[in-house]
Structures are given as structure tokens and as C-alpha cells.
Amino acid sequence: MNTGQKNSPEQYISDTVDLSVDLGGLRLKNPVTAASGTFGYGREYEPFADISRLGAVIVKGTTLKPTPGNPAPRIYETASGMLNSIGLENPGIEVFLDIHLPYLLERGVQVIANIAGNTFEDNETLGAMIRRQSGVAAIELNISCPNVEKGGMHFGTDPDMVFQVVNAVKKVTDLPVIPKLSPNVSDITIIAQAAQAGGADALSMINTLMGMAIDVKKRKPVLGNIFGGLSGPAIKPVALRMIYQVHKEIDIPILGGGGIMNVTDVLEFIMAGSSAVSIGTANFVQPGISVQLINELADYMVANNVAKISDLVGAAVYK
Ligand SMILES: Cc1cc2nc3c(=O)[nH]c(=O)nc-3n(C[C@H](O)[C@H](O)[C@H](O)COP(=O)(O)O)c2cc1C
């Protein structure tokens, strides 16, 4: 008998409380996931945390071909957050499937692939390459990127395009499809409804908010790409508001995130209607934070007599 195993924090937690959640057919052992682009493929975080404890790792956005990303500088710290204009730098789908995916699967963690095609066809091809057989657990479909066929208009800003791209990916894969919504729209509920109508199994929200910074000495924008995505605590109230609004309008689960830094933030996202959460910028501040939050969530449940975390989903939403 392996007593070390039996007394592990994970075993203790699962004997005490039920942290498992359903994310549109994808069963997660706990609601805490690592957000795309902030966790690489897990390797850099291994010295800081047992990544197998996570509900899932959502990997860096994958394009069909290797992508070099945007010109430097690509990162800038702001009050209560950061701007990034990484621009989907990644080695392409084949390297992901052949090298990075096996590494993560060997660690025993569920992997959610994040795909980012620049055309409908690219998204279809990526979706068709990532099926259950590959070992991936679900697809997060990043619709915050430009559609080059529509003059660079972002997929996620137009309900018809959202419907079509979600529908196209759903048809080619047997995995749950989780579109990741952009907050850079005037009515997020219309986009969420279009994604649901297109066949989304769950929704991921929110991606970064478009922003910029100016270098006053140089009298130029700071970022090489001029604009970048704002993340971190600054966007948390916006994310909560959007999740609250969407939770009231749709029937599918939400993977919520945006500025989560501590367990109270996690609880706020769950009570606003998120079934699971993603931890992004916080990983850069405290690389072991995601696993720590799982332990703290379990402590909260014990202290507050919450047997199942799923009972808290949407608890603060007025009907
Ligand atoms: C450096 C960086 C890279 C990111 N790359 C991606 C990406 O490739 N695909 C994606 O869908 N989101 C990407 N994101 C967005 C995050 O996954 C997350 O949705 C966002 O940062 C908000 O969460 P946070 O405030 O907890 O960081 C990236 C964010 C950062 C900071």
C-alpha cells in the first residue's frame, strides 16, 4: 500500500469535499485551470507546483504553422495589471501535438488545447487535427483573433461570424468546444448566445481588454504592436459583470477568468456564474498560485460547510 499517496493533499481533499465540476461534458477534478498563454506547456512551472493537481492546463494558443509573434516590446506593466502583445507566438499545431502534448499527458493532467486560426478554414483544420484520440480533453476556441478574410475583423466581435466558426469547429471534432469570448464588444450576451447557438459546449470568458501605453520620453506607443491586451486585477470587475450577465442568458457552463489573484476572487467568479476558473497573470506573480488556490478552496468549503463546489455556481446571481 502506498501510504504517501493516500495521505497526499489531493487524496485528503477528495475524501473531504467534492471539488469536481462539469464543463460542457468535460469532467474536471477541480475547477482551477491555468489560462492559455500564461502557463506555456507547463514545464516552467514544475519547480513551483505539482501541475498534475490542476483541473486542467489550457495551453498557449496554437496556429497551423509556427508563428513568430509581434515585434518587441511585447509586455508592459500597468497599474493593477499588464499589457501584452505577444501575438500568438507558438511552434504550430504539429510541434504541439508531437512534443508538448505528450509531456503534459505524461504528467497526468488534463489538457485543453487553445486554437487560433486566422480563417474559418484554419480553424476547421485545427479542430479536425485535435480529436479525442489525440489525448486532448477539450478545445478552447480563441475567437479574439483577426479573421484575415474579413479585413482583420475579429471573429469574436460579430455574432454571425461567432456562430459560423463555432459551428464549423463543432462539426469536425468529437471534443467539447469552448469558445473564448472577447470582452471588446458592446453586448457580450449577444455574442454568448451566438456561440451557444453555434453548438458551444461551454464558454470561456474573458480574454484580455484592448489597451495601450505611451512612452512620454520617446513620444511613442510603448508596445511594438501599439495595442495590447490588458489582463490582471484591473479587469476583474469587467469579467465578473460579463459572466454575471451571460450566466443569466445561456444554458451552458462558463469557464471564468480575468484578474483572479486569490481564493476570494475564485469564489466571486463561481458565485457570478462560473463553473470553473482560469488563472492567468497571477502565475507570473506567484508561480505556485494555481495549486495553492485548490487547497484554499477546499479549506473554504470545509470552514463553510459546502460539500460540493458546484452548489455555489451562480449563487450570487439574482434570478
Ligand atoms: C502573456 C499572455 C499571453 C496570452 N496568450 C493567450 C493565448 O495564446 N490565447 C488566449 O486565448 N488567451 C491568451 N491570453 C489571455 C489569458 O489566457 C487570459 O484570458 C487573460 O490574461 C485574462 O486573465 P488574467 O487576468 O487572469 O490573466 C494571454 C494572456 C497573457 C497575459
Short mmCIF file of C-alpha atoms and ligand atoms in Angstrom, two decimals:
data_model
loop_
_atom_site.label_atom_id
_atom_site.label_comp_id
_atom_site.label_asym_id
_atom_site.label_seq_id
_atom_site.Cartn_x
_atom_site.Cartn_y
_atom_site.Cartn_z
CA MET A 1 0.00 0.00 0.00
CA ASN A 2 1.34 3.40 -0.89
CA THR A 3 0.54 5.42 2.23
CA GLY A 4 2.33 8.50 0.85
CA GLN A 5 -0.20 8.53 -1.97
CA LYS A 6 -3.12 8.09 0.39
CA ASN A 7 -2.08 10.98 2.58
CA SER A 8 -1.42 13.34 -0.33
CA PRO A 9 -3.19 16.73 -0.18
CA GLU A 10 -5.22 15.68 -3.22
CA GLN A 11 -6.43 12.47 -1.57
CA TYR A 12 -7.26 14.32 1.64
CA ILE A 13 -9.26 16.95 -0.27
CA SER A 14 -11.19 14.43 -2.34
CA ASP A 15 -12.10 12.50 0.81
CA THR A 16 -13.38 15.70 2.42
CA VAL A 17 -15.15 17.83 -0.20
CA ASP A 18 -16.34 17.50 -3.80
CA LEU A 19 -14.42 19.93 -5.99
CA SER A 20 -15.32 18.25 -9.28
CA VAL A 21 -17.19 20.23 -11.93
CA ASP A 22 -18.71 19.65 -15.33
CA LEU A 23 -17.63 21.90 -18.14
CA GLY A 24 -19.91 21.02 -21.03
CA GLY A 25 -19.23 17.30 -20.93
CA LEU A 26 -15.67 17.71 -19.73
CA ARG A 27 -15.31 16.49 -16.15
CA LEU A 28 -12.67 18.41 -14.17
CA LYS A 29 -11.47 17.06 -10.81
CA ASN A 30 -11.44 20.64 -9.54
CA PRO A 31 -12.42 24.00 -11.07
CA VAL A 32 -8.94 25.54 -11.24
CA THR A 33 -7.27 25.72 -14.66
CA ALA A 34 -4.19 27.55 -15.95
CA ALA A 35 -5.09 30.20 -18.55
CA SER A 36 -3.83 29.98 -22.11
CA GLY A 37 -0.57 31.81 -22.81
CA THR A 38 0.34 32.28 -19.17
CA PHE A 39 1.44 28.72 -18.40
CA GLY A 40 3.31 27.73 -21.57
CA TYR A 41 3.14 23.95 -21.76
CA GLY A 42 3.63 23.56 -18.03
CA ARG A 43 7.40 22.94 -17.99
CA GLU A 44 8.43 26.25 -16.40
CA TYR A 45 6.00 25.72 -13.53
CA GLU A 46 7.12 22.26 -12.47
CA PRO A 47 9.69 23.56 -9.92
CA PHE A 48 6.93 25.52 -8.20
CA ALA A 49 3.91 23.24 -8.17
CA ASP A 50 2.63 19.74 -8.85
CA ILE A 51 0.86 20.59 -12.10
CA SER A 52 -0.99 17.26 -12.08
CA ARG A 53 -3.16 18.75 -9.31
CA LEU A 54 -4.76 21.25 -11.70
CA GLY A 55 -8.25 20.75 -13.07
CA ALA A 56 -6.69 21.34 -16.49
CA VAL A 57 -3.88 23.16 -18.24
CA ILE A 58 -5.01 25.32 -21.14
CA VAL A 59 -2.02 25.59 -23.42
CA LYS A 60 -0.72 28.51 -25.44
CA GLY A 61 -2.81 29.41 -28.50
CA THR A 62 -1.95 27.13 -31.39
CA THR A 63 -1.92 28.16 -35.03
CA LEU A 64 -1.48 25.86 -38.02
CA LYS A 65 2.07 26.98 -38.81
CA PRO A 66 4.77 28.25 -36.43
CA THR A 67 4.11 31.92 -35.63
CA PRO A 68 6.87 34.34 -34.55
CA GLY A 69 4.54 36.79 -32.80
CA ASN A 70 4.66 40.59 -32.68
CA PRO A 71 7.65 42.96 -32.55
CA ALA A 72 9.15 43.82 -29.11
CA PRO A 73 8.46 45.29 -26.62
CA ARG A 74 5.55 42.92 -26.02
CA ILE A 75 4.93 43.22 -22.27
CA TYR A 76 4.31 46.29 -20.14
CA GLU A 77 3.25 46.50 -16.51
CA THR A 78 0.34 48.83 -15.76
CA ALA A 79 -1.46 49.87 -12.58
CA SER A 80 -3.05 46.66 -11.33
CA GLY A 81 -2.36 44.67 -14.45
CA MET A 82 -0.26 44.17 -17.55
CA LEU A 83 -0.43 44.75 -21.27
CA ASN A 84 0.78 42.05 -23.64
CA SER A 85 1.08 41.93 -27.40
CA ILE A 86 2.71 38.53 -27.73
CA GLY A 87 0.71 37.94 -30.90
CA LEU A 88 0.27 34.18 -30.63
CA GLU A 89 3.93 33.23 -30.82
CA ASN A 90 3.86 29.43 -30.94
CA PRO A 91 5.54 26.50 -32.69
CA GLY A 92 2.43 25.39 -34.63
CA ILE A 93 0.00 22.51 -34.21
CA GLU A 94 2.36 19.71 -35.20
CA VAL A 95 5.01 20.57 -32.60
CA PHE A 96 2.27 20.96 -30.01
CA LEU A 97 0.81 17.51 -30.76
CA ASP A 98 4.18 15.74 -31.12
CA ILE A 99 6.23 17.32 -28.30
CA HIS A 100 4.31 19.44 -25.82
CA LEU A 101 1.11 17.42 -25.54
CA PRO A 102 2.86 14.11 -24.65
CA TYR A 103 4.88 15.94 -22.00
CA LEU A 104 1.74 17.23 -20.29
CA LEU A 105 -0.14 13.93 -20.65
CA GLU A 106 2.76 12.10 -19.00
CA ARG A 107 2.29 14.40 -16.02
CA GLY A 108 -1.28 13.16 -15.72
CA VAL A 109 -3.02 16.49 -16.20
CA GLN A 110 -5.98 17.15 -18.49
CA VAL A 111 -5.04 19.34 -21.42
CA ILE A 112 -7.31 21.85 -23.11
CA ALA A 113 -5.91 22.94 -26.47
CA ASN A 114 -6.40 26.57 -27.46
CA ILE A 115 -6.74 27.10 -31.21
CA ALA A 116 -6.44 30.37 -33.06
CA GLY A 117 -6.96 30.17 -36.80
CA ASN A 118 -6.79 33.27 -38.98
CA THR A 119 -9.50 31.96 -41.30
CA PHE A 120 -12.55 29.69 -40.97
CA GLU A 121 -10.65 27.02 -42.85
CA ASP A 122 -7.65 27.25 -40.50
CA ASN A 123 -9.94 26.81 -37.51
CA GLU A 124 -11.62 23.83 -39.19
CA THR A 125 -8.27 22.23 -39.98
CA LEU A 126 -7.01 22.79 -36.43
CA GLY A 127 -10.26 21.41 -34.98
CA ALA A 128 -10.07 18.31 -37.17
CA MET A 129 -6.47 17.66 -36.03
CA ILE A 130 -7.44 17.77 -32.36
CA ARG A 131 -9.82 14.95 -31.61
CA ARG A 132 -10.32 12.69 -28.58
CA GLN A 133 -7.79 10.21 -29.92
CA SER A 134 -5.00 12.82 -29.57
CA GLY A 135 -5.36 12.82 -25.77
CA VAL A 136 -6.63 16.41 -25.63
CA ALA A 137 -9.67 16.81 -23.35
CA ALA A 138 -11.36 19.84 -24.97
CA ILE A 139 -10.79 22.69 -27.40
CA GLU A 140 -10.79 26.31 -26.33
CA LEU A 141 -11.50 28.29 -29.48
CA ASN A 142 -9.88 31.71 -29.34
CA ILE A 143 -12.21 33.99 -31.29
CA SER A 144 -10.43 37.16 -30.20
CA CYS A 145 -8.11 36.96 -33.19
CA PRO A 146 -8.45 38.68 -36.56
CA ASN A 147 -10.19 36.98 -39.47
CA VAL A 148 -7.86 37.80 -42.37
CA GLU A 149 -10.63 37.05 -44.89
CA LYS A 150 -12.76 39.81 -43.38
CA GLY A 151 -10.11 42.53 -43.45
CA GLY A 152 -8.82 41.59 -39.99
CA MET A 153 -12.17 41.99 -38.25
CA HIS A 154 -12.06 39.92 -35.10
CA PHE A 155 -14.15 36.72 -35.22
CA GLY A 156 -15.44 37.37 -31.73
CA THR A 157 -16.96 40.78 -32.39
CA ASP A 158 -19.63 39.70 -34.87
CA PRO A 159 -22.44 37.29 -33.84
CA ASP A 160 -22.75 35.73 -37.33
CA MET A 161 -19.03 35.00 -37.53
CA VAL A 162 -19.12 33.59 -33.99
CA PHE A 163 -21.98 31.28 -34.89
CA GLN A 164 -20.26 30.11 -38.07
CA VAL A 165 -16.80 29.49 -36.64
CA VAL A 166 -18.12 27.63 -33.58
CA ASN A 167 -20.39 25.55 -35.78
CA ALA A 168 -17.57 24.76 -38.19
CA VAL A 169 -15.23 23.53 -35.43
CA LYS A 170 -18.02 21.54 -33.72
CA LYS A 171 -18.61 19.63 -36.96
CA VAL A 172 -15.01 18.43 -37.28
CA THR A 173 -14.10 17.43 -33.74
CA ASP A 174 -15.57 14.99 -31.22
CA LEU A 175 -14.28 17.05 -28.27
CA PRO A 176 -16.15 19.68 -26.24
CA VAL A 177 -15.69 23.08 -27.90
CA ILE A 178 -15.31 26.09 -25.61
CA PRO A 179 -15.21 29.42 -27.47
CA LYS A 180 -13.20 32.06 -25.61
CA LEU A 181 -15.09 35.32 -25.79
CA SER A 182 -13.54 38.73 -26.31
CA PRO A 183 -14.68 41.45 -23.91
CA ASN A 184 -14.06 44.07 -26.63
CA VAL A 185 -17.74 44.19 -27.65
CA SER A 186 -20.70 46.32 -26.62
CA ASP A 187 -23.09 43.48 -25.70
CA ILE A 188 -21.38 40.25 -24.60
CA THR A 189 -24.72 38.42 -24.20
CA ILE A 190 -25.41 38.58 -27.96
CA ILE A 191 -22.01 37.02 -28.67
CA ALA A 192 -22.55 34.38 -25.98
CA GLN A 193 -25.94 33.45 -27.41
CA ALA A 194 -24.46 33.18 -30.92
CA ALA A 195 -21.75 30.85 -29.59
CA GLN A 196 -24.34 28.71 -27.81
CA ALA A 197 -26.49 28.56 -30.96
CA GLY A 198 -23.39 27.50 -32.92
CA GLY A 199 -23.08 24.46 -30.68
CA ALA A 200 -20.63 25.59 -27.98
CA ASP A 201 -20.42 23.14 -25.07
CA ALA A 202 -19.23 25.82 -22.64
CA LEU A 203 -17.93 29.40 -22.85
CA SER A 204 -14.58 30.73 -21.71
CA MET A 205 -14.57 34.37 -20.68
CA ILE A 206 -12.98 36.79 -20.68
CA ASN A 207 -9.95 37.31 -22.89
CA THR A 208 -7.88 40.49 -22.46
CA LEU A 209 -9.26 44.01 -22.92
CA MET A 210 -7.63 46.04 -25.68
CA GLY A 211 -5.38 48.79 -24.32
CA MET A 212 -2.18 50.75 -24.85
CA ALA A 213 0.54 52.77 -23.09
CA ILE A 214 2.63 55.75 -24.22
CA ASP A 215 6.34 56.30 -23.61
CA VAL A 216 6.37 60.07 -22.99
CA LYS A 217 10.15 60.39 -23.34
CA LYS A 218 10.08 58.85 -26.80
CA ARG A 219 6.61 60.27 -27.58
CA LYS A 220 5.69 56.86 -28.96
CA PRO A 221 3.48 53.93 -28.01
CA VAL A 222 5.32 51.58 -25.63
CA LEU A 223 4.36 48.30 -27.32
CA GLY A 224 5.91 47.34 -30.66
CA ASN A 225 2.41 46.43 -31.82
CA ILE A 226 0.97 49.75 -30.45
CA PHE A 227 -2.02 47.98 -28.86
CA GLY A 228 -2.01 45.08 -26.44
CA GLY A 229 -4.32 43.06 -24.21
CA LEU A 230 -4.87 44.21 -20.66
CA SER A 231 -5.02 41.46 -18.02
CA GLY A 232 -4.71 41.13 -14.25
CA PRO A 233 -6.69 42.56 -11.32
CA ALA A 234 -7.64 45.70 -13.30
CA ILE A 235 -10.04 43.66 -15.48
CA LYS A 236 -11.68 41.59 -12.73
CA PRO A 237 -14.78 43.77 -12.26
CA VAL A 238 -15.39 43.77 -16.03
CA ALA A 239 -15.03 39.99 -16.19
CA LEU A 240 -17.40 39.46 -13.27
CA ARG A 241 -20.00 41.76 -14.77
CA MET A 242 -19.87 39.97 -18.13
CA ILE A 243 -20.04 36.49 -16.58
CA TYR A 244 -22.98 37.55 -14.42
CA GLN A 245 -24.82 38.89 -17.48
CA VAL A 246 -24.07 35.84 -19.64
CA HIS A 247 -24.89 33.29 -16.93
CA LYS A 248 -28.44 34.66 -16.84
CA GLU A 249 -28.88 34.30 -20.61
CA ILE A 250 -27.38 30.92 -21.52
CA ASP A 251 -27.72 27.25 -20.52
CA ILE A 252 -24.11 26.11 -20.96
CA PRO A 253 -21.37 26.32 -18.30
CA ILE A 254 -18.84 29.15 -18.09
CA LEU A 255 -15.09 28.93 -17.58
CA GLY A 256 -14.48 32.31 -15.94
CA GLY A 257 -11.32 34.31 -15.53
CA GLY A 258 -9.76 37.74 -15.65
CA GLY A 259 -7.66 39.10 -12.80
CA ILE A 260 -8.02 36.21 -10.35
CA MET A 261 -5.30 36.60 -7.70
CA ASN A 262 -6.65 34.84 -4.60
CA VAL A 263 -9.30 32.42 -3.34
CA THR A 264 -11.84 35.18 -2.69
CA ASP A 265 -11.56 36.11 -6.37
CA VAL A 266 -12.14 32.45 -7.30
CA LEU A 267 -15.29 32.40 -5.16
CA GLU A 268 -16.53 35.64 -6.70
CA PHE A 269 -16.19 34.16 -10.19
CA ILE A 270 -18.00 30.98 -9.14
CA MET A 271 -20.81 32.88 -7.44
CA ALA A 272 -21.17 35.12 -10.53
CA GLY A 273 -21.85 32.00 -12.60
CA SER A 274 -18.54 30.33 -13.48
CA SER A 275 -18.41 26.54 -13.20
CA ALA A 276 -14.62 26.61 -13.44
CA VAL A 277 -11.98 29.33 -13.39
CA SER A 278 -8.76 30.16 -15.22
CA ILE A 279 -5.70 31.66 -13.56
CA GLY A 280 -3.58 33.82 -15.87
CA THR A 281 -1.47 36.84 -14.91
CA ALA A 282 -1.31 35.66 -11.28
CA ASN A 283 1.01 32.85 -12.44
CA PHE A 284 3.65 35.46 -13.27
CA VAL A 285 3.45 36.98 -9.79
CA GLN A 286 3.32 33.73 -7.86
CA PRO A 287 4.10 30.64 -9.96
CA GLY A 288 2.63 28.18 -7.43
CA ILE A 289 -0.64 30.10 -7.05
CA SER A 290 -2.95 27.84 -9.10
CA VAL A 291 -2.34 24.74 -6.98
CA GLN A 292 -2.42 26.79 -3.78
CA LEU A 293 -5.87 28.04 -4.76
CA ILE A 294 -7.18 24.47 -4.98
CA ASN A 295 -6.10 23.85 -1.37
CA GLU A 296 -7.56 27.16 -0.23
CA LEU A 297 -10.84 26.46 -1.99
CA ALA A 298 -11.10 23.15 -0.15
CA ASP A 299 -10.31 24.92 3.16
CA TYR A 300 -13.07 27.45 2.45
CA MET A 301 -15.55 24.64 1.76
CA VAL A 302 -14.73 22.83 4.98
CA ALA A 303 -14.97 26.04 7.03
CA ASN A 304 -18.29 26.99 5.42
CA ASN A 305 -19.96 23.57 5.19
CA VAL A 306 -20.01 23.49 1.41
CA ALA A 307 -19.98 19.83 0.35
CA LYS A 308 -19.95 20.40 -3.44
CA ILE A 309 -18.31 23.37 -5.13
CA SER A 310 -20.85 23.11 -7.96
CA ASP A 311 -23.56 24.15 -5.47
CA LEU A 312 -22.01 27.63 -5.38
CA VAL A 313 -22.13 28.24 -9.14
CA GLY A 314 -24.22 31.37 -9.73
CA ALA A 315 -25.06 31.64 -6.01
CA ALA A 316 -24.88 35.46 -6.16
CA VAL A 317 -26.94 35.86 -9.35
CA TYR A 318 -30.36 37.45 -8.85
CA LYS A 319 -32.92 35.37 -10.71
C1 LIG B 1 1.24 36.90 -21.81
C2 LIG B 1 -0.16 36.45 -22.13
C3 LIG B 1 -0.37 35.60 -23.21
C4 LIG B 1 -1.68 35.16 -23.53
N1 LIG B 1 -1.87 34.32 -24.59
C5 LIG B 1 -3.13 33.87 -24.87
C6 LIG B 1 -3.35 32.95 -25.94
O1 LIG B 1 -2.42 32.50 -26.63
N2 LIG B 1 -4.63 32.56 -26.20
C7 LIG B 1 -5.70 33.01 -25.45
O2 LIG B 1 -6.84 32.63 -25.71
N3 LIG B 1 -5.51 33.86 -24.40
C8 LIG B 1 -4.25 34.30 -24.11
N4 LIG B 1 -4.06 35.16 -23.05
C9 LIG B 1 -5.21 35.58 -22.24
C10 LIG B 1 -5.29 34.79 -20.93
O3 LIG B 1 -5.48 33.41 -21.19
C11 LIG B 1 -6.45 35.30 -20.04
O4 LIG B 1 -7.68 35.07 -20.69
C12 LIG B 1 -6.34 36.78 -19.74
O5 LIG B 1 -5.00 37.14 -19.47
C13 LIG B 1 -7.22 37.22 -18.57
O6 LIG B 1 -6.92 36.51 -17.40
P1 LIG B 1 -5.89 37.04 -16.26
O7 LIG B 1 -6.28 38.45 -15.94
O8 LIG B 1 -6.05 36.09 -15.14
O9 LIG B 1 -4.52 36.99 -16.88
C14 LIG B 1 -2.78 35.60 -22.73
C15 LIG B 1 -2.53 36.46 -21.64
C16 LIG B 1 -1.26 36.88 -21.32
C17 LIG B 1 -1.05 37.79 -20.14
#
